[in-house]
PDB file of C-alpha atoms in Angstrom:
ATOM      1  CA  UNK A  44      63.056  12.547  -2.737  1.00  0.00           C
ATOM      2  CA  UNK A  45      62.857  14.760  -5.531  1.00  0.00           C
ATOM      3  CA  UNK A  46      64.036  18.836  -5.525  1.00  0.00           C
ATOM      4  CA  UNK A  47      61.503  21.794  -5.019  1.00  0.00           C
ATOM      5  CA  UNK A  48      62.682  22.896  -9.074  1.00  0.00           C
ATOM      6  CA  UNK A  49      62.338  19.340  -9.823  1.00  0.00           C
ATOM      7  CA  UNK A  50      58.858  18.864  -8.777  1.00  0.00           C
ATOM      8  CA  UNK A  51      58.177  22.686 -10.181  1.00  0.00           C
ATOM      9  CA  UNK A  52      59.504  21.259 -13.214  1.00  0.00           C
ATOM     10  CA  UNK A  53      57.366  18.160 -13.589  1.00  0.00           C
ATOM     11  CA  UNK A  54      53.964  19.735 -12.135  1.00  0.00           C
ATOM     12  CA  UNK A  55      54.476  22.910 -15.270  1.00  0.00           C
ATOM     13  CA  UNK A  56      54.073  19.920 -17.740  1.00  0.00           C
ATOM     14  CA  UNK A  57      50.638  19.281 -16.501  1.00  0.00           C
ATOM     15  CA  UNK A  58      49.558  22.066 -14.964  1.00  0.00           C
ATOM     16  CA  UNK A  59      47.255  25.108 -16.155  1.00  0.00           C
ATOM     17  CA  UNK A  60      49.114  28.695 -15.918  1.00  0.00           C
ATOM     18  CA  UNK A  61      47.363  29.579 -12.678  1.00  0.00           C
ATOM     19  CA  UNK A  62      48.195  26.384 -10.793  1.00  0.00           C
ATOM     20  CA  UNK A  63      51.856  26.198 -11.891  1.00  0.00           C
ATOM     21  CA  UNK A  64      51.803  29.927 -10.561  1.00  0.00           C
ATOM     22  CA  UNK A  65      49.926  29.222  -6.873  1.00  0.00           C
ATOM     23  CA  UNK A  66      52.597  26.619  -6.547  1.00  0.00           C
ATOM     24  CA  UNK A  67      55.759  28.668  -7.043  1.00  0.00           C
ATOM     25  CA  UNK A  68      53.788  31.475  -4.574  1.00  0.00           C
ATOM     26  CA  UNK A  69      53.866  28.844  -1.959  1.00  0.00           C
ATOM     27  CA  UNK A  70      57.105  27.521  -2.427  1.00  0.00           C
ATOM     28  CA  UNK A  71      57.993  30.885  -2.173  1.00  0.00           C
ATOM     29  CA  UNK A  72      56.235  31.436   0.553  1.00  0.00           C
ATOM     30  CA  UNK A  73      57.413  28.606   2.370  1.00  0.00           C
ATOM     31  CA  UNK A  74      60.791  29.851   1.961  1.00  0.00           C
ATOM     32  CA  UNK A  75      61.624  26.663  -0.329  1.00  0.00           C
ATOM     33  CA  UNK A  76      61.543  28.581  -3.645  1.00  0.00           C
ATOM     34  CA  UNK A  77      65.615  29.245  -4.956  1.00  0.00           C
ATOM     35  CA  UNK A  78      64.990  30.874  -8.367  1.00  0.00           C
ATOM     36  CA  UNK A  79      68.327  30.390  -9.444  1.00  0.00           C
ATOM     37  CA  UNK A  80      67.791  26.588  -9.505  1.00  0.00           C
ATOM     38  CA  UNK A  81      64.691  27.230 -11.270  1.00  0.00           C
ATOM     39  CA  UNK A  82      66.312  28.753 -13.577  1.00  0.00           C
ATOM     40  CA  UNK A  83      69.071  25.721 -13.992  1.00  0.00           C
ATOM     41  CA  UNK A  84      67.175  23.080 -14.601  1.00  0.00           C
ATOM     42  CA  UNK A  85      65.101  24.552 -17.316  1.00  0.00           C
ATOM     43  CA  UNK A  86      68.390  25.196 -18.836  1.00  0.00           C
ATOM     44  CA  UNK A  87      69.281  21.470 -18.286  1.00  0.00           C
ATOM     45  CA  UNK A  88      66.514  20.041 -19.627  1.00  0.00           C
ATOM     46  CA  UNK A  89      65.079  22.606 -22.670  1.00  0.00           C
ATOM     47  CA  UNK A  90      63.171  19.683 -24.156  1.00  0.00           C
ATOM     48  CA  UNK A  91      61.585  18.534 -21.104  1.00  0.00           C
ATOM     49  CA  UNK A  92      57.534  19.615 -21.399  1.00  0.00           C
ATOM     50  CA  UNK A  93      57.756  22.077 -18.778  1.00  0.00           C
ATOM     51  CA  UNK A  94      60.749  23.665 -18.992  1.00  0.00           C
ATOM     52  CA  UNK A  95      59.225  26.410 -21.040  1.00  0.00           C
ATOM     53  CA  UNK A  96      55.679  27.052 -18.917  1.00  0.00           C
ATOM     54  CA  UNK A  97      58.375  27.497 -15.965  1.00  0.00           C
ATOM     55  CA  UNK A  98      60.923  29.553 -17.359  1.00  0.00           C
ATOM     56  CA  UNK A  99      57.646  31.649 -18.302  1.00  0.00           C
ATOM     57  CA  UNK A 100      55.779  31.428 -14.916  1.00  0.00           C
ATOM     58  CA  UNK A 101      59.207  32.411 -12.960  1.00  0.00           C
ATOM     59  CA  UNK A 102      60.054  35.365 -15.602  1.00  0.00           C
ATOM     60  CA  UNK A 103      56.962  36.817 -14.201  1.00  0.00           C
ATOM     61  CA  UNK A 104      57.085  36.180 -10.614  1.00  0.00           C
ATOM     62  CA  UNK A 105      60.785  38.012 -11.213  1.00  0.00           C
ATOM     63  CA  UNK A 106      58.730  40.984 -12.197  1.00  0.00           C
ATOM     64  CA  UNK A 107      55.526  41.229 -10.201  1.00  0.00           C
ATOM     65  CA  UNK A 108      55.082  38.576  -7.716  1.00  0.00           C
ATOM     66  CA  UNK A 109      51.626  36.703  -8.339  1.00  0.00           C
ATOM     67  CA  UNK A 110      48.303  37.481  -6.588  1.00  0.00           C
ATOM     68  CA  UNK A 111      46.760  35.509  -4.360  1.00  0.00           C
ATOM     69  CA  UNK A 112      43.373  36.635  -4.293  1.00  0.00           C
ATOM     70  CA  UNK A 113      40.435  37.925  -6.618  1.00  0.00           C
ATOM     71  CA  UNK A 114      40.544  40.930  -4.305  1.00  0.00           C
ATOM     72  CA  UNK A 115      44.575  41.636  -5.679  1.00  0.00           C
ATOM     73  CA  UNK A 116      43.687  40.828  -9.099  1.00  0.00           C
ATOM     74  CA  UNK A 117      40.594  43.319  -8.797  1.00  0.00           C
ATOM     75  CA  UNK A 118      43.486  46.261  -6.997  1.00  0.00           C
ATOM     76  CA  UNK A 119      45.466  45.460 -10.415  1.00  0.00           C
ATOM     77  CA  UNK A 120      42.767  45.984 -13.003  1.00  0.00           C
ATOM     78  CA  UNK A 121      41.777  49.396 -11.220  1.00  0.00           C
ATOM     79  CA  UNK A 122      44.983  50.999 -11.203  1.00  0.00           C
ATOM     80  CA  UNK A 123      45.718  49.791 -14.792  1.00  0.00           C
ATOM     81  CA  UNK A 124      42.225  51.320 -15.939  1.00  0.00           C
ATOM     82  CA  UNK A 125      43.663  55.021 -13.662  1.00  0.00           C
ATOM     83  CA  UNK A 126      46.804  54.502 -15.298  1.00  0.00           C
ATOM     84  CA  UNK A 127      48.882  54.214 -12.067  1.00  0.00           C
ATOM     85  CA  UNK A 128      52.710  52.078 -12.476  1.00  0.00           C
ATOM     86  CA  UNK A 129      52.035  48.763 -11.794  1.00  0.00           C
ATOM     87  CA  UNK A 130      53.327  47.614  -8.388  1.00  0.00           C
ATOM     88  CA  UNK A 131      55.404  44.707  -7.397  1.00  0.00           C
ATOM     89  CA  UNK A 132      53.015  42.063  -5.585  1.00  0.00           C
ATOM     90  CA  UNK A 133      52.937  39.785  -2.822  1.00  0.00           C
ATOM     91  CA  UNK A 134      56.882  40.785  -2.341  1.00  0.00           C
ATOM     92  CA  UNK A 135      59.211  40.696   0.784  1.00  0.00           C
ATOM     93  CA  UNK A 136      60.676  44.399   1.782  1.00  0.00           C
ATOM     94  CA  UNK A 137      62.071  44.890   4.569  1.00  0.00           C
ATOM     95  CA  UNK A 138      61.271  41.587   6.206  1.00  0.00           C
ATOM     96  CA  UNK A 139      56.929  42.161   5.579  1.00  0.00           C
ATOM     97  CA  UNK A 140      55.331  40.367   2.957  1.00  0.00           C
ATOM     98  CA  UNK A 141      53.258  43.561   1.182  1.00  0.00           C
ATOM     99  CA  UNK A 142      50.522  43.178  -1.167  1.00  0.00           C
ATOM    100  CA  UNK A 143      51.646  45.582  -3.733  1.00  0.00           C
ATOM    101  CA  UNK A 144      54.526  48.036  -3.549  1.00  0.00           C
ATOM    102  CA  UNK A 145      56.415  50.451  -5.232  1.00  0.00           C
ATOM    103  CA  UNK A 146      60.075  50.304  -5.015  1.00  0.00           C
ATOM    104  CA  UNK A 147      60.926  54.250  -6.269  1.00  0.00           C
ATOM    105  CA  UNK A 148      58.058  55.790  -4.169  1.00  0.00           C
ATOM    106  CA  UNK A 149      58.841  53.624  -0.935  1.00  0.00           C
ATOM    107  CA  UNK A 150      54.462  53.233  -0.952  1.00  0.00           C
ATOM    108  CA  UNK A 151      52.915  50.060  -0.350  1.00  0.00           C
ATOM    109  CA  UNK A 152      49.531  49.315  -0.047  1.00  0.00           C
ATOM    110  CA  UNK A 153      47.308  46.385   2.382  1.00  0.00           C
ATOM    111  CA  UNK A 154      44.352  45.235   0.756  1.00  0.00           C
ATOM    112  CA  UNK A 155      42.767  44.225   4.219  1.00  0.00           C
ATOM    113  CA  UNK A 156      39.807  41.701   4.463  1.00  0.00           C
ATOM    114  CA  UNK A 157      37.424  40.998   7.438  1.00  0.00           C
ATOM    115  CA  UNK A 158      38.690  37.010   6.676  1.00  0.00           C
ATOM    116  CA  UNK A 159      42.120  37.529   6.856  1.00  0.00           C
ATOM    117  CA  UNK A 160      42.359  40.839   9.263  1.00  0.00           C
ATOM    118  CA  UNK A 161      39.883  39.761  12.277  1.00  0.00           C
ATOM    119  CA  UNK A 162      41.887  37.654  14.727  1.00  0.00           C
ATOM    120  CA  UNK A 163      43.482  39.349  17.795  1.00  0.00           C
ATOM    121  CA  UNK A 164      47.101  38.646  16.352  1.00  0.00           C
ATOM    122  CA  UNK A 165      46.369  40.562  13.474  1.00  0.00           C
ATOM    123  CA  UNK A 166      45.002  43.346  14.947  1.00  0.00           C
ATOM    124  CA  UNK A 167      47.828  43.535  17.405  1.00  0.00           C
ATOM    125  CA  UNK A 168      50.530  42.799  14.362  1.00  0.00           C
ATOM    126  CA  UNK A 169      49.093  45.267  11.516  1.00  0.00           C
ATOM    127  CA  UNK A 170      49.701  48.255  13.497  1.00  0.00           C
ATOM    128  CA  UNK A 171      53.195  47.539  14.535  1.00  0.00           C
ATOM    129  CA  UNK A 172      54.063  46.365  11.015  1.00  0.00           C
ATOM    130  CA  UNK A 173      53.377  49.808   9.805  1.00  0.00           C
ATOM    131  CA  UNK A 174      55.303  51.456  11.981  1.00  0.00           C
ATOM    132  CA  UNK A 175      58.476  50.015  11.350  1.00  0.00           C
ATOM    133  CA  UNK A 176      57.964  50.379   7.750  1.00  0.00           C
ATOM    134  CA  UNK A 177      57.477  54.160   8.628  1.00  0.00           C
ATOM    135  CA  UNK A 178      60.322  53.744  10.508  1.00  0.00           C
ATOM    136  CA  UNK A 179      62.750  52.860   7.478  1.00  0.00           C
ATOM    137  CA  UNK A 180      60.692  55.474   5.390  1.00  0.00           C
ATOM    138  CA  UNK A 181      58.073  53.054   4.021  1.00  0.00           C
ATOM    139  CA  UNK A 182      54.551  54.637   3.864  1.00  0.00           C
ATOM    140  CA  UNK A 183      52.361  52.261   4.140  1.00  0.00           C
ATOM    141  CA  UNK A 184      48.096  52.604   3.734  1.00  0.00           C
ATOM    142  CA  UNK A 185      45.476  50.433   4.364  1.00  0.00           C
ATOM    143  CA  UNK A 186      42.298  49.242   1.911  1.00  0.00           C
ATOM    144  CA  UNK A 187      39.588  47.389   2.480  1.00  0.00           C
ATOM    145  CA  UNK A 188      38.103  44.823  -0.376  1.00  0.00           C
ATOM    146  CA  UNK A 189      34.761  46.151   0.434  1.00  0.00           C
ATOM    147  CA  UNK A 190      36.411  49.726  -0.460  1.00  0.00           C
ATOM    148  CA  UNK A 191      37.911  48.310  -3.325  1.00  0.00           C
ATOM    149  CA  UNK A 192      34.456  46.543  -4.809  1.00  0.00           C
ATOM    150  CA  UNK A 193      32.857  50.019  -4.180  1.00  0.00           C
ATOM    151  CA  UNK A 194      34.525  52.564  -5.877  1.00  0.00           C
ATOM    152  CA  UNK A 195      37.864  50.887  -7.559  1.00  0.00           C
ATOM    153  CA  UNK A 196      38.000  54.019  -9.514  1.00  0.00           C
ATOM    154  CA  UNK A 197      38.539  56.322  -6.352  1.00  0.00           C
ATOM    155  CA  UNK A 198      41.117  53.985  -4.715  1.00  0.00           C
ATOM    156  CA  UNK A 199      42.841  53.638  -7.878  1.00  0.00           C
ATOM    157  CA  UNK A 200      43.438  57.327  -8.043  1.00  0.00           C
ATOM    158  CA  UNK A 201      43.845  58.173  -4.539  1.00  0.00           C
ATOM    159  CA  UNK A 202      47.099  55.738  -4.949  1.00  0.00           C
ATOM    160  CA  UNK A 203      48.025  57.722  -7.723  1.00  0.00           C
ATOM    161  CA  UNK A 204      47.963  60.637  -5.638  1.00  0.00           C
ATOM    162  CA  UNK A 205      49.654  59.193  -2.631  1.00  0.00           C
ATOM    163  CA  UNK A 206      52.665  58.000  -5.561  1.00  0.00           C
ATOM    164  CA  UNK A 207      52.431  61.741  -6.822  1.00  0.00           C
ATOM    165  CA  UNK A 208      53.535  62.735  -3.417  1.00  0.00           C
ATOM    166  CA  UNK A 209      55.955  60.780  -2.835  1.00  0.00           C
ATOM    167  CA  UNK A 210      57.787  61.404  -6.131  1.00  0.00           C
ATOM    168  CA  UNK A 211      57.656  65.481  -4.768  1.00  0.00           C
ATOM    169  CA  UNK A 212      60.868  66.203  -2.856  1.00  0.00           C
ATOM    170  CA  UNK A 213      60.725  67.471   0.361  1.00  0.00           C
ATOM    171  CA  UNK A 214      59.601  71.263   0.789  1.00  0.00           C
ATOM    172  CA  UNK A 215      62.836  72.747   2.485  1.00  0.00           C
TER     173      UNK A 215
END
């Protein structure tokens, strides 16, 4: 049976940029992703063909996370075009996978979807999500992709404002 960064390894040979990246999300996902053994065996074995495409792919999941959906990729462009920090994506804090975050502000942001956000359990599981994130000091807001297709430019800089605020210490 061959290893998770094994078969990471072999598959960023082959694989276009966007596929090798899907797979590390879903290793990652699946809770079978150990970065630091990534990182080994393209040490190991430099000449191998995909060593480098994976030592590239995980540098940036390290930074960002990867997106998912056209929806996350569209969130991305519209706050680089407003100028707002780029989040982290598709990270774990605090136990809740969020779709973009930012670590200083303690602001994350749900880009919400009729397709993924219409089943009872979500309904029941969004709402109590947020709360404990508001619980720990995690402000959390919720977008919808027919918001973001709209007016991208409006979203974008409504984040900006909600970041603005949360960079503003407390009035005493």
């Amino acid at each position: 049976m061959t290893s998770v960064p094994r078969t990471l390894l072999d598959y960023a040979s082959t694989a276009k940029t966007y596929k090798l990246e899907r797979a590390i999300d879903q290793a990652s996902r699946l809770d079978l992703l150990d970065p630091a053994a990534v990182n080994l065996i393209t040490e190991e074995v430099r000449g191998h063909r995909g060593s480098k495409p994976l030592r590239q792919a995980m540098v940036i999941y390290h930074e960002t996370g990867f997106t998912r959906s056209g929806g996350e990729k569209r969130m991305l462009a519209a706050l680089a075009n407003a100028g707002v920090p780029r989040p982290l994506v598709n990270n774990f804090i605090e136990g809740y996978e969020l779709d973009f975050y930012w670590e200083h502000e303690r602001f994350a942001v749900e880009l919400d979807s009729w397709e993924h956000h219409r089943s009872r359990s979500s309904f029941e599981a969004d709402p109590e999500r947020q709360e404990k994130l508001a619980m720990v000091g995690i402000e959390l807001i919720r977008i919808t992709g027919t918001r973001l297709k709209r007016e991208p430019e409006t979203v974008a800089r409504r984040i900006g404002g909600h970041l603005e605020r949360r960079r503003q210490p407390l009035a005493a």
